[in-house]
Short mmCIF file of C-alpha atoms in Angstrom, two decimals:
data_model
loop_
_atom_site.label_atom_id
_atom_site.label_comp_id
_atom_site.label_asym_id
_atom_site.label_seq_id
_atom_site.Cartn_x
_atom_site.Cartn_y
_atom_site.Cartn_z
CA MET A 233 -4.47 -26.70 -17.10
CA VAL A 234 -6.67 -26.20 -14.02
CA ARG A 235 -4.35 -28.34 -11.94
CA LYS A 236 -1.34 -26.37 -13.17
CA ARG A 237 -2.95 -23.06 -12.19
CA ALA A 238 -3.87 -24.43 -8.79
CA LEU A 239 -0.28 -25.54 -8.21
CA ALA A 240 1.00 -22.13 -9.33
CA SER A 241 -1.39 -20.35 -6.98
CA ARG A 242 -0.40 -22.63 -4.12
CA SER A 243 3.25 -21.93 -4.85
CA ARG A 244 2.71 -18.17 -4.75
CA SER A 245 0.87 -18.50 -1.44
CA SER A 246 3.54 -20.55 0.33
CA ASP A 247 6.78 -19.12 -1.04
CA PRO A 248 8.62 -17.28 1.75
CA LEU A 249 9.78 -13.72 1.33
CA ASP A 250 13.22 -12.50 2.35
CA GLU A 251 14.35 -13.99 5.67
CA SER A 252 15.44 -10.64 7.13
CA PRO A 253 13.92 -9.72 10.54
CA ASP A 254 11.04 -7.26 10.37
CA HIS A 255 12.75 -4.52 12.42
CA ILE A 256 15.70 -4.42 9.99
CA LEU A 257 13.33 -3.63 7.10
CA VAL A 258 12.06 -0.40 8.69
CA GLY A 259 13.11 2.32 6.24
CA VAL A 260 13.44 -0.17 3.37
CA VAL A 261 9.83 -1.40 3.23
CA SER A 262 7.16 1.23 3.83
CA ILE A 263 3.58 0.24 4.65
CA PRO A 264 1.16 3.20 4.33
CA ALA A 265 -0.81 4.09 7.44
CA ASN A 266 -4.01 6.06 7.76
CA ALA A 267 -3.19 9.76 8.06
CA GLU A 268 -4.48 11.41 11.24
CA SER A 269 -4.33 14.99 12.46
CA PRO A 270 -1.57 15.68 15.05
CA TRP A 271 -4.07 17.61 17.16
CA ARG A 272 -6.38 14.62 17.13
CA LEU A 273 -3.54 12.36 18.29
CA ILE A 274 -2.63 14.81 21.07
CA GLY A 275 -6.27 15.03 22.10
CA LYS A 276 -6.49 11.24 22.34
CA ARG A 277 -3.43 11.06 24.54
CA VAL A 278 -4.66 13.84 26.81
CA LEU A 279 -8.01 12.06 27.14
CA MET A 280 -6.34 8.77 27.99
CA ALA A 281 -4.17 10.53 30.59
CA ALA A 282 -7.26 12.16 32.12
CA LEU A 283 -9.03 8.80 32.27
CA ALA A 284 -6.03 7.21 33.99
CA LEU A 285 -5.90 10.08 36.48
CA GLY A 286 -9.62 9.82 37.18
CA LEU A 287 -9.40 6.06 37.70
CA ALA A 288 -6.51 6.43 40.12
CA ALA A 289 -8.33 9.15 42.05
CA LEU A 290 -11.47 7.00 42.22
CA VAL A 291 -9.53 4.06 43.62
CA VAL A 292 -7.99 6.26 46.31
CA TYR A 293 -11.31 7.84 47.24
CA LEU A 294 -13.15 4.53 47.50
CA ASP A 295 -10.40 3.23 49.77
CA GLN A 296 -10.18 6.38 51.87
CA GLU A 297 -10.04 4.42 55.12
CA GLY A 298 -6.58 3.21 54.12
CA TYR A 299 -5.07 6.68 53.86
CA GLU A 300 -4.21 9.35 56.40
CA GLY A 301 -3.29 12.97 56.24
CA GLY A 302 -6.43 14.01 54.39
CA GLY A 303 -8.03 17.41 54.69
CA GLY A 304 -11.48 16.15 55.68
CA PRO A 305 -12.99 15.70 59.14
CA ASP A 306 -10.86 13.49 61.39
CA GLY A 307 -8.13 13.48 58.71
CA ARG A 308 -10.27 11.58 56.19
CA ILE A 309 -9.44 11.67 52.47
CA THR A 310 -11.61 14.03 50.45
CA ALA A 311 -12.16 14.07 46.65
CA VAL A 312 -9.52 16.81 46.29
CA ASP A 313 -7.10 14.73 48.37
CA ALA A 314 -7.69 11.75 46.09
CA ILE A 315 -7.05 13.81 42.96
CA TYR A 316 -3.90 15.31 44.51
CA TYR A 317 -2.58 11.89 45.51
CA ALA A 318 -3.25 10.51 42.03
CA THR A 319 -1.50 13.40 40.28
CA VAL A 320 1.69 13.27 42.36
CA SER A 321 1.76 9.47 42.02
CA LEU A 322 1.20 9.21 38.25
CA SER A 323 3.68 11.98 37.55
CA THR A 324 6.28 10.04 39.60
CA THR A 325 6.83 13.17 41.70
CA GLY A 326 6.66 11.48 45.07
CA TYR A 327 6.68 13.36 48.37
CA GLY A 328 9.26 15.76 49.82
CA ASP A 329 9.82 17.91 52.86
CA ILE A 330 7.64 20.63 51.35
CA ALA A 331 4.06 19.50 50.69
CA PRO A 332 0.83 21.44 50.29
CA ILE A 333 -1.43 21.06 53.33
CA THR A 334 -4.50 23.16 52.50
CA GLN A 335 -7.28 22.14 50.11
CA GLN A 336 -6.69 25.15 47.88
CA ALA A 337 -2.96 24.52 47.61
CA ARG A 338 -3.48 20.88 46.74
CA LEU A 339 -6.09 21.74 44.11
CA LEU A 340 -3.74 24.27 42.50
CA ASN A 341 -0.97 21.69 42.58
CA ALA A 342 -3.17 19.18 40.75
CA VAL A 343 -4.44 21.67 38.16
CA ILE A 344 -1.31 23.71 37.41
CA ILE A 345 1.87 22.11 38.72
CA THR A 346 1.19 18.60 37.44
CA PRO A 347 0.48 19.67 33.80
CA LEU A 348 3.79 21.54 33.90
CA ARG A 349 5.50 18.35 35.05
CA VAL A 350 3.88 16.47 32.14
CA VAL A 351 5.03 19.11 29.66
CA PHE A 352 8.54 18.80 31.04
CA LEU A 353 8.48 15.02 30.62
CA ILE A 354 7.22 15.38 27.04
CA LEU A 355 10.01 17.81 26.18
CA LEU A 356 12.58 15.57 27.84
CA VAL A 357 11.70 12.13 26.46
CA GLY A 358 8.88 12.72 24.00
CA THR A 359 11.01 12.73 20.86
CA THR A 360 12.82 9.50 21.71
CA LEU A 361 9.60 7.71 22.64
CA SER A 362 7.92 8.93 19.45
CA VAL A 363 10.71 7.53 17.25
CA LEU A 364 10.75 4.20 19.05
CA THR A 365 6.97 3.92 18.91
CA GLU A 366 6.84 4.71 15.18
CA GLN A 367 9.57 2.18 14.42
CA SER A 368 7.72 -0.47 16.41
CA ARG A 369 4.46 0.24 14.60
CA GLN A 370 6.17 0.14 11.22
CA ALA A 371 7.81 -3.19 12.10
CA LEU A 372 4.43 -4.63 13.11
CA ARG A 373 2.84 -3.38 9.87
CA ILE A 374 5.69 -4.93 7.85
CA GLN A 375 5.27 -8.24 9.66
CA ARG A 376 1.52 -8.29 9.04
CA TRP A 377 1.97 -7.33 5.38
CA ARG A 378 4.59 -10.03 4.77
CA ASN A 379 2.24 -12.65 6.19
CA LEU A 380 -0.78 -11.57 4.13
CA VAL A 381 0.58 -10.38 0.75
CA ARG A 382 -0.63 -12.64 -2.08
CA ASN A 383 -1.33 -12.32 -5.84
CA HIS A 384 -0.36 -8.65 -6.00
CA THR A 385 1.36 -6.56 -8.67
CA VAL A 386 4.98 -5.46 -8.35
CA VAL A 387 5.80 -2.23 -10.22
CA VAL A 388 9.52 -1.73 -10.80
CA GLY A 389 10.27 1.95 -11.38
CA TYR A 390 8.01 4.82 -10.37
CA GLY A 391 8.96 7.34 -13.01
CA THR A 392 6.62 8.69 -15.67
CA LYS A 393 5.82 5.22 -17.05
CA GLY A 394 5.47 3.60 -13.65
CA ARG A 395 3.15 6.32 -12.34
CA SER A 396 0.98 6.04 -15.45
CA ALA A 397 0.79 2.26 -15.08
CA VAL A 398 -0.24 2.58 -11.42
CA ALA A 399 -2.82 5.25 -12.28
CA ALA A 400 -4.35 2.94 -14.90
CA MET A 401 -4.54 0.04 -12.44
CA LEU A 402 -6.09 2.19 -9.72
CA ALA A 403 -8.63 3.55 -12.19
CA ASP A 404 -9.47 -0.05 -13.13
CA ASP A 405 -10.50 -0.73 -9.49
CA THR A 406 -7.22 -2.32 -8.36
CA ALA A 407 -6.82 -1.82 -4.61
CA PRO A 408 -3.74 0.18 -3.53
CA ASP A 409 -2.88 -2.66 -1.12
CA ASP A 410 -2.40 -4.95 -4.15
CA ILE A 411 0.39 -2.80 -5.65
CA VAL A 412 4.01 -2.77 -4.47
CA VAL A 413 6.42 -0.18 -5.91
CA VAL A 414 10.18 -0.84 -6.10
CA ASP A 415 12.54 2.06 -6.76
CA THR A 416 15.84 3.54 -5.63
CA ASP A 417 14.66 7.18 -5.56
CA PRO A 418 13.36 8.19 -2.09
CA GLN A 419 11.27 11.02 -3.57
CA ALA A 420 9.56 8.65 -6.01
CA LEU A 421 8.81 6.23 -3.18
CA LYS A 422 7.45 9.08 -1.07
CA SER A 423 5.11 10.01 -3.93
CA ALA A 424 3.98 6.37 -4.22
CA ALA A 425 3.40 6.10 -0.46
CA ALA A 426 1.22 9.22 -0.63
CA ARG A 427 -1.13 7.25 -2.90
CA GLY A 428 -1.40 4.46 -0.34
CA LEU A 429 1.01 2.06 -2.06
CA VAL A 430 3.47 -0.26 -0.35
CA THR A 431 7.02 0.71 -1.30
CA VAL A 432 10.38 -1.06 -1.23
CA GLN A 433 13.61 0.91 -1.59
CA GLY A 434 16.40 -0.79 -3.50
CA SER A 435 17.56 -1.93 -6.92
CA ALA A 436 15.20 -4.44 -8.53
CA THR A 437 18.16 -6.05 -10.29
CA ARG A 438 18.94 -7.72 -6.96
CA SER A 439 16.94 -10.82 -6.13
CA ASP A 440 16.75 -10.01 -2.40
CA VAL A 441 15.01 -6.69 -3.14
CA LEU A 442 12.45 -8.40 -5.37
CA LYS A 443 11.88 -11.00 -2.66
CA LEU A 444 11.17 -8.20 -0.21
CA ALA A 445 8.53 -6.93 -2.65
CA GLY A 446 6.94 -10.39 -2.60
CA VAL A 447 7.65 -11.17 -6.25
CA THR A 448 7.63 -14.91 -5.48
CA ARG A 449 3.94 -14.56 -4.58
CA ALA A 450 3.03 -11.90 -7.15
CA ALA A 451 0.47 -12.41 -9.89
CA SER A 452 2.12 -9.88 -12.20
CA VAL A 453 5.23 -7.73 -12.53
CA VAL A 454 5.42 -4.38 -14.36
CA VAL A 455 8.96 -3.41 -15.41
CA ALA A 456 9.01 0.36 -16.06
CA THR A 457 12.67 1.25 -15.68
CA ASN A 458 14.40 4.17 -17.39
CA SER A 459 16.99 2.13 -19.30
CA ASP A 460 16.61 -0.92 -21.53
CA ASP A 461 19.57 -2.83 -20.09
CA THR A 462 18.15 -2.48 -16.58
CA ALA A 463 14.77 -3.69 -17.84
CA VAL A 464 16.38 -6.82 -19.30
CA LEU A 465 18.21 -7.63 -16.07
CA VAL A 466 15.12 -7.01 -13.91
CA THR A 467 13.03 -9.20 -16.19
CA LEU A 468 15.56 -12.03 -16.00
CA THR A 469 15.67 -11.82 -12.20
CA ALA A 470 11.89 -11.60 -11.85
CA ARG A 471 11.31 -14.55 -14.20
CA GLU A 472 13.76 -16.68 -12.24
CA LEU A 473 12.03 -15.89 -8.93
CA ALA A 474 8.45 -15.99 -10.25
CA PRO A 475 8.16 -18.47 -13.15
CA ASN A 476 4.35 -18.30 -13.14
CA ALA A 477 3.89 -14.54 -12.84
CA LYS A 478 2.83 -12.39 -15.78
CA ILE A 479 5.64 -9.96 -16.65
CA VAL A 480 4.96 -6.81 -18.64
CA ALA A 481 7.96 -4.65 -19.58
CA THR A 482 8.64 -1.46 -21.46
CA VAL A 483 11.67 -0.54 -23.59
CA ARG A 484 12.68 2.65 -25.33
CA GLU A 485 14.08 1.09 -28.52
CA SER A 486 12.31 -1.54 -30.64
CA ASP A 487 15.65 -3.29 -31.29
CA ASN A 488 15.65 -4.42 -27.66
CA LYS A 489 12.15 -5.87 -27.74
CA HIS A 490 13.34 -9.38 -28.57
CA LEU A 491 15.78 -9.24 -25.63
CA LEU A 492 12.90 -8.66 -23.23
CA LYS A 493 10.97 -11.51 -24.81
CA GLN A 494 13.94 -13.85 -24.46
CA SER A 495 14.39 -12.71 -20.86
CA GLY A 496 10.91 -13.93 -20.00
CA ALA A 497 8.58 -10.96 -20.55
CA ASP A 498 5.04 -11.95 -21.58
CA SER A 499 4.34 -8.56 -23.14
CA VAL A 500 6.64 -5.72 -24.23
CA VAL A 501 5.65 -2.11 -24.91
CA VAL A 502 8.00 0.04 -27.01
CA SER A 503 7.60 3.49 -25.52
CA ALA A 504 9.67 5.50 -28.01
CA GLU A 505 7.95 4.07 -31.10
CA THR A 506 4.48 4.47 -29.59
CA ALA A 507 5.13 8.10 -28.67
CA GLY A 508 6.64 8.76 -32.11
CA ARG A 509 3.61 7.35 -33.93
CA LEU A 510 1.26 9.47 -31.83
CA LEU A 511 3.34 12.54 -32.60
CA GLY A 512 3.18 11.75 -36.31
CA LEU A 513 -0.58 11.23 -36.18
CA ALA A 514 -1.03 14.46 -34.25
CA THR A 515 0.40 16.46 -37.16
CA ILE A 516 -2.05 14.88 -39.62
CA THR A 517 -5.16 13.84 -37.69
CA PRO A 518 -5.04 15.25 -34.15
CA THR A 519 -8.56 13.95 -33.45
CA VAL A 520 -7.26 10.38 -33.77
CA VAL A 521 -4.69 11.08 -31.08
CA GLY A 522 -7.42 12.50 -28.86
CA MET A 523 -9.47 9.32 -29.30
CA MET A 524 -6.44 7.16 -28.54
CA GLU A 525 -5.81 9.09 -25.32
CA ASP A 526 -9.47 8.66 -24.41
CA LEU A 527 -9.23 4.90 -24.90
CA LEU A 528 -6.12 4.75 -22.75
CA THR A 529 -7.80 6.67 -19.91
CA PRO A 530 -9.90 4.09 -18.06
CA ASP A 531 -11.71 6.43 -15.66
CA GLU A 532 -13.82 8.43 -18.15
CA GLY A 533 -15.03 8.47 -21.76
CA PHE A 534 -14.32 5.30 -23.72
CA SER A 535 -12.17 2.48 -22.43
CA ILE A 536 -10.88 -0.87 -23.71
CA ALA A 537 -12.17 -3.68 -21.50
CA GLU A 538 -12.20 -7.48 -21.45
CA ARG A 539 -14.94 -9.90 -20.42
CA ARG A 540 -15.76 -13.58 -20.65
CA VAL A 541 -18.09 -14.84 -23.40
CA GLU A 542 -21.55 -15.69 -22.05
CA GLU A 543 -23.20 -19.02 -22.76
CA SER A 544 -25.87 -17.39 -24.91
CA GLU A 545 -23.15 -15.88 -27.14
CA VAL A 546 -21.29 -19.15 -27.86
CA GLY A 547 -21.45 -20.01 -31.59
CA GLY A 548 -22.34 -16.48 -32.63
CA SER A 549 -20.24 -13.84 -34.30
CA PRO A 550 -18.66 -11.05 -32.23
CA ARG A 551 -19.68 -8.59 -34.95
CA HIS A 552 -23.35 -9.06 -34.02
CA LEU A 553 -22.95 -8.13 -30.36
CA ALA A 554 -24.07 -4.83 -28.89
CA GLU A 555 -20.51 -3.89 -27.92
CA LEU A 556 -17.85 -2.84 -30.41
CA VAL A 557 -15.58 -5.91 -30.25
CA LEU A 558 -11.93 -5.51 -31.25
CA GLY A 559 -10.71 -9.06 -30.80
CA VAL A 560 -11.17 -12.46 -29.20
CA VAL A 561 -8.70 -13.99 -26.73
CA ARG A 562 -8.72 -17.79 -27.19
CA LYS A 563 -6.36 -20.00 -25.19
CA GLY A 564 -4.13 -17.03 -24.46
CA GLN A 565 -3.88 -15.95 -28.13
CA LEU A 566 -5.40 -12.74 -29.52
CA ILE A 567 -7.55 -13.15 -32.64
CA LYS A 568 -8.56 -9.92 -34.37
CA VAL A 569 -12.25 -9.54 -35.04
CA ASN A 570 -11.75 -9.49 -38.84
CA GLU A 571 -9.97 -12.87 -38.89
CA PRO A 572 -11.94 -15.99 -39.89
CA GLN A 573 -11.18 -17.79 -36.59
CA ALA A 574 -13.18 -15.14 -34.73
CA ASP A 575 -16.45 -15.71 -36.68
CA ALA A 576 -17.75 -18.29 -34.17
CA LEU A 577 -17.26 -17.71 -30.45
CA GLU A 578 -16.30 -20.67 -28.26
CA THR A 579 -16.74 -21.49 -24.59
CA GLY A 580 -13.92 -19.95 -22.57
CA ASP A 581 -13.23 -17.14 -25.05
CA ARG A 582 -12.76 -13.59 -23.80
CA LEU A 583 -13.79 -10.45 -25.68
CA LEU A 584 -11.79 -7.27 -26.05
CA TYR A 585 -14.33 -4.50 -26.56
CA ILE A 586 -14.86 -0.76 -26.14
CA ARG A 587 -17.08 0.27 -23.26
CA MET A 588 -18.48 3.59 -22.12
CA VAL A 589 -17.19 4.82 -18.77
CA ALA A 590 -19.03 7.43 -16.73
CA GLY A 591 -16.93 10.50 -15.99
#
């Protein structure tokens, strides 16, 4: 079993993603970047420009013997001359028939005329350079992500169910970098990117889209599509590409549950039946529904958790533990706490229990 898991992990680490070049994926794959104020970005660029200007002026001033036409004694270059020379050089202005000859005129040229030249250049080519720069950065981020992504979770569909699944994973301390969202709706992907998630635009029924999401290296896949037939097709495609990944899917009708199981889903949640039962309970015992919602909210109140059995607990009964144990997971099978097989804990068992979470 250990060797099999090691081989599966090695397979997920070495499987290549889609062979498309990184620059083609800009606009399809979105890697979130740290948000920064536009004024802060402008300030950085102005500071870098000032440093470049100061360095150029310093070089000219230190090598003043190599220049002529300065305003100092015997035509030597002064500090103002050096600044003036640096400004007209860095702004690619050059020299013409009309040139300032007094110190005051040169200083005004450096302080006023040159910034106007820079503003003109920004208005002329700034937009084009900004687009090209952003595309290049996004391509580099995509390349780095494709090289590093391993053992993540692919969430197919970012509707109501997909958002809730992501919220539960984030509340359970899953890093946003370990979640990739696949959807065809640009607005849904924009909402996912705002939470720091990697997004892939396209239909998850296509194998190339799932490969872009790194499903061949994924540890788990969450299928939260809006229709049952799409969920079946996505599950089939994901199972073919990732035979060792854990696939969890949701369907609206219980009649389609067996189709998801046959397609390769490890676990299936029937959303319509679950919602209907909660609605029925709410009319009779609304406090039960409130407790169920509390258990399903992992960031406060009570929460259902899982942990490994400690050595000191082996051989004992889960009913005698401090936690309220609901079941025992043994060799991948769930044993309810009231069943006879759960009376004696074994090495390697895992406990499903209710824990208290600080709000």
